[in-house]
C-alpha atoms as one frame of an Amber mdcrd trajectory, in Angstrom:
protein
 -10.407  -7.616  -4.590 -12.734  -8.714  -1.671 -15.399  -9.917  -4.314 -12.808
 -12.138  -6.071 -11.597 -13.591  -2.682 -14.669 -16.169  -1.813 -14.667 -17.029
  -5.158 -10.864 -17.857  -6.207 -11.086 -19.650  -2.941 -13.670 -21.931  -3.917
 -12.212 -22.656  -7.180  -9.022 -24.351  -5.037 -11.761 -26.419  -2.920 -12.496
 -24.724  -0.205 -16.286 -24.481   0.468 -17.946 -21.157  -0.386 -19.155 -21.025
   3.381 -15.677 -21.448   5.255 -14.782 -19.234   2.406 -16.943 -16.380   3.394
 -15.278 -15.166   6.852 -11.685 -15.723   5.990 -11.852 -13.235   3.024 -13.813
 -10.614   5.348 -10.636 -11.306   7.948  -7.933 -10.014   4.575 -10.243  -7.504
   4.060  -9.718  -5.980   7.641  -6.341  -6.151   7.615  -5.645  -4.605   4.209
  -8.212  -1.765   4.597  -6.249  -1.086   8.009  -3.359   0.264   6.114  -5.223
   2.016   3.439  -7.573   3.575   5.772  -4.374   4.838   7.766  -2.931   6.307
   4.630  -5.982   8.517   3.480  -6.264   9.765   7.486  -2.847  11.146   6.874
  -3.881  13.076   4.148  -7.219  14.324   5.884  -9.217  12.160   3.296 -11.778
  10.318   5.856 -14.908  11.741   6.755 -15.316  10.358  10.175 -18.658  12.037
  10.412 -20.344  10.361   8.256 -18.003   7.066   8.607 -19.526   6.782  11.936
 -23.114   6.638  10.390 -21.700   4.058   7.702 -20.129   1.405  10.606 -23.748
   1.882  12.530 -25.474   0.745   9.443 -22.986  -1.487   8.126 -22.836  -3.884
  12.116 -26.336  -3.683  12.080 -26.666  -5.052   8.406 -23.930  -7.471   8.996
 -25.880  -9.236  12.106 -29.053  -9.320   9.931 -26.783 -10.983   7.220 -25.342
 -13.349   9.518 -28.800 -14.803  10.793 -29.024 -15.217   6.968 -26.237 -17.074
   6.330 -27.225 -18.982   9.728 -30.501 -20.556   8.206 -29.063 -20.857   4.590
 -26.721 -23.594   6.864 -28.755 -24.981   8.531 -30.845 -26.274   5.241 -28.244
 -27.331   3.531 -28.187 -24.696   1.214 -25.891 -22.100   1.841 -22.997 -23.308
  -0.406 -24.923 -23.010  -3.588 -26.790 -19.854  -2.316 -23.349 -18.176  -1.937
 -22.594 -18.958  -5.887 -26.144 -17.728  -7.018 -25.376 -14.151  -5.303 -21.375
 -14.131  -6.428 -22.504 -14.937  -9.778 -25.160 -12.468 -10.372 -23.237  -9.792
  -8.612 -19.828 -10.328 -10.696 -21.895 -10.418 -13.791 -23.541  -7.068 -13.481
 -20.475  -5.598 -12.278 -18.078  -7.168 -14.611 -20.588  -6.264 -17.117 -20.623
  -2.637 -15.793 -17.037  -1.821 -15.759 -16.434  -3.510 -19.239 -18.818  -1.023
 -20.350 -17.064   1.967 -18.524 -13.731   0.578 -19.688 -14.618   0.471 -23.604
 -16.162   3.460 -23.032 -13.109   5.150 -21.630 -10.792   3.993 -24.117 -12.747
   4.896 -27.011 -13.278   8.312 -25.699  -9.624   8.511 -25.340  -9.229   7.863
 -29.206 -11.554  10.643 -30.004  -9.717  13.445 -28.031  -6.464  11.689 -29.297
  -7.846  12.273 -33.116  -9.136  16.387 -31.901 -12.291  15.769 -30.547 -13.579
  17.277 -27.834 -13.706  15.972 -23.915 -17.209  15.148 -22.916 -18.333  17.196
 -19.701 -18.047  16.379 -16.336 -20.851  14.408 -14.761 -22.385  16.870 -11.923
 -22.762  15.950  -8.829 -26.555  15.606  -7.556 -28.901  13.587  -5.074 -31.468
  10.927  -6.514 -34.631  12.601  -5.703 -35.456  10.276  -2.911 -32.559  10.711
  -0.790 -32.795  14.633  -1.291 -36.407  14.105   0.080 -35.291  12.568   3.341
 -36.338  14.139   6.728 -33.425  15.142   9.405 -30.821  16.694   7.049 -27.315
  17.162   8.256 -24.239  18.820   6.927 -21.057  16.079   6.195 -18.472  18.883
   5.733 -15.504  17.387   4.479 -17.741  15.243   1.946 -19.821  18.398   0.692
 -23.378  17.018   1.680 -26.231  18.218   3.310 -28.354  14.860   3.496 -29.895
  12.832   6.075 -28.444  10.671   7.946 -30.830   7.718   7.216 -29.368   7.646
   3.384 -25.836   6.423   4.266 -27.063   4.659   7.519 -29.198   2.506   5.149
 -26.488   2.338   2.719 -24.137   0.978   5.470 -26.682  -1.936   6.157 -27.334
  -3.036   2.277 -23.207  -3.291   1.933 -23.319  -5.045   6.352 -25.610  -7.821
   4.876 -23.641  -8.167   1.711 -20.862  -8.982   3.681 -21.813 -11.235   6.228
 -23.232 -13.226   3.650 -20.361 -13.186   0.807 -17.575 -11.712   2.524 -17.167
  -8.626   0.609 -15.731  -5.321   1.742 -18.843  -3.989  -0.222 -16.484  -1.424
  -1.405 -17.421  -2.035  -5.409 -21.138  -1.368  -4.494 -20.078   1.877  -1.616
 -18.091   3.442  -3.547 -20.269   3.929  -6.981 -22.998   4.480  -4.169 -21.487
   7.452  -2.587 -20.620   9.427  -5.587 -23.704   8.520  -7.559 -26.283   8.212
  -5.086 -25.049  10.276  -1.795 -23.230  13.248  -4.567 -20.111  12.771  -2.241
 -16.911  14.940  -2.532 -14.743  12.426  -4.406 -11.558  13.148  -2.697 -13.200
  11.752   0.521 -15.048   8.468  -0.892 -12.624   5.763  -0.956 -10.795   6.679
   2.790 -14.336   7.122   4.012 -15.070   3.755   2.410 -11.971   1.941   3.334
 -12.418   3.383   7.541 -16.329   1.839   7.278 -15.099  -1.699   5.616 -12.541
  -2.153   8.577 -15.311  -2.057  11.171 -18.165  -3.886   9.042 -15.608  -7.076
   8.224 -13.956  -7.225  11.652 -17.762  -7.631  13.038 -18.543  -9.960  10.624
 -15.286 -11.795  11.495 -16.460 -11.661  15.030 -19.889 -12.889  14.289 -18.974
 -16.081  11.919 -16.333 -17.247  14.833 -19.058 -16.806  17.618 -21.968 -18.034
  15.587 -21.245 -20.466  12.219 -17.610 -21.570  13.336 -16.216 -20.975  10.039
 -13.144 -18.517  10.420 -10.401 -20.648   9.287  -7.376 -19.039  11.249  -4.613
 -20.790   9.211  -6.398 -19.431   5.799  -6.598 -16.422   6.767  -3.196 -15.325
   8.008  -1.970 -16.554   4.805  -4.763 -14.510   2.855  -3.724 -11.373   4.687
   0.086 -12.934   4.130  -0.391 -12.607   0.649  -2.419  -9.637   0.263  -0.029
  -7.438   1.990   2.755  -8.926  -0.739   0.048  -8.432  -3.479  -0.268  -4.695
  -2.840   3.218  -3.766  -3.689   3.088  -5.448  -6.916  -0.517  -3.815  -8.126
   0.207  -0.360  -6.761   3.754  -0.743  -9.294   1.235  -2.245 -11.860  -1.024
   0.736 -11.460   1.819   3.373 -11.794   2.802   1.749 -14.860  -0.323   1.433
 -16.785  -3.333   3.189 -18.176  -6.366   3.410 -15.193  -8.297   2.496 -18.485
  -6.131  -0.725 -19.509  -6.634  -1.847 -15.816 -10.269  -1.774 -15.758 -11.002
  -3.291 -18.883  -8.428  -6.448 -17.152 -10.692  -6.293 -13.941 -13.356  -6.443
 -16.133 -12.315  -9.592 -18.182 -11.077 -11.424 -14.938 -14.569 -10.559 -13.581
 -17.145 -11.756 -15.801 -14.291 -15.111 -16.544 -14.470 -15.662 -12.555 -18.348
 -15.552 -13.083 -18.497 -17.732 -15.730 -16.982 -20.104 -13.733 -19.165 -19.642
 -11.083 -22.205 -20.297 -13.218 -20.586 -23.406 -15.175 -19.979 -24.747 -11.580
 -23.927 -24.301 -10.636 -24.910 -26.458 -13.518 -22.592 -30.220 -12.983 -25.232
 -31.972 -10.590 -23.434 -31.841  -7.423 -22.300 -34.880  -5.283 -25.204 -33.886
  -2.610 -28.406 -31.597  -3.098 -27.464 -30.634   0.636 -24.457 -28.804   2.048
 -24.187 -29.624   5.879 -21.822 -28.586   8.281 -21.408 -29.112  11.884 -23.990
 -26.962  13.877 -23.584 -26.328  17.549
């Protein structure tokens, strides 16, 4: 829900800036316990996390420099709705898609069709061509290591600059692009997202002033409330039904986002206080 956070938030008036390192604090704290919970069950590839949180910090203090000079022209407030709104469009687009999809497949093994066949798992030809190949064992990949270290810094930018997790673009990443083991993907995920969002915590308190303490203790607050309710939601409902929800709040969130870009603002410039 990281990629709903900034966005919700600036829909009750707070500015997409002091939105941005607030929602990266929740994150932290909520991938904490679900990080903790798939290390119990041997379900984190520490390995190749460590490559992940390398790539991710870097990314995030190339991101923050970003977000830095977006601020310091004035423009970082609408620049943070551009991104949110092209990102929740493709995805929202993406799982509505998969969701249909899903359901109608359902129907047609329902009425005796037959189950389509597993998707294998494979390397895109470019990261199967990389040099200095290592063995991930508990993920099942022989890659190297420059893949997921690059991966880590696409999803470290991403979330300096909109305070996402970057878990809806790792995740997809590591079983479509890496070919990772899925029973390892989402604690793998979870342990890189607590190191990536506490550093970009750190580096938006040091650097843009913008953590809102307040804001975010009551984020994580109600996140940690919010948890019990979905994972009872999730036990009592189709995975299918939920997506295509997701989906709809999504691309609705989106469209907000993108009817908000086009009333004329009170001030072509956003500025905040520099030091």
């Amino acid at each position: 829900g990281g990629f709903l956070t900034t966005p919700l938030l600036t829909f009750y008036g707070t500015p997409p800036a002091v939105a941005v390192a607030p929602s990266a604090t929740q994150i932290t704290g909520a991938s904490v316990s679900g990080a903790l919970a798939y290390w119990r069950r041997g379900q984190v590839d520490l390995k190749l996390g460590g490559v992940l949180v390398a790539g991710g910090v870097v990314g995030a203090g190339i991101g923050q420099v970003i977000f830095r000079q977006l601020q310091k022209i004035g423009q970082i407030d609408v620049s943070i709705n551009i991104i949110y709104v092209v990102f929740l469009g493709v995805i929202g687009g993406l799982m509505l898609r998969e969701a249909l999809g899903a359901l109608l497949a359902e129907r047609k093994i329902t009425a005796g069709g037959e189950r389509p066949p597993a998707r294998l798992r494979r390397h895109v030809p470019w990261i199967a061509a990389l040099p200095g190949k290592t063995r991930f064992y508990k993920s099942g990949l022989y890659i190297s290591p420059l893949a997921p270290l690059l991966l880590g810094g696409v999803v470290g930018v991403l979330t300096a600059i909109m305070g996402v997790g970057g878990g809806f673009i790792m995740v997809p990443a590591m079983i479509y692009l890496l070919g990772m083991s899925a029973s390892a993907v989402v604690g793998t995920s979870l342990f890189q997202i607590i190191f990536v969002t506490a550093a970009t915590t750190l580096l938006h308190a040091t650097s843009s002033k913008s953590v809102d303490i307040v804001l975010a203790l009551l984020l994580l607050t109600g996140g940690v409330a919010g948890a019990q309710f979905g994972v009872r939601a999730a036990q009592k409902l189709k995975p299918e039904k939920l997506r295509l929800a997701l989906a709809l709040i999504v691309l609705a969130v989106a469209a907000g986002l993108l009817f908000g870009l086009t009333v004329k603002p009170a001030a072509l410039f956003t500025l905040y206080g520099l030091q």
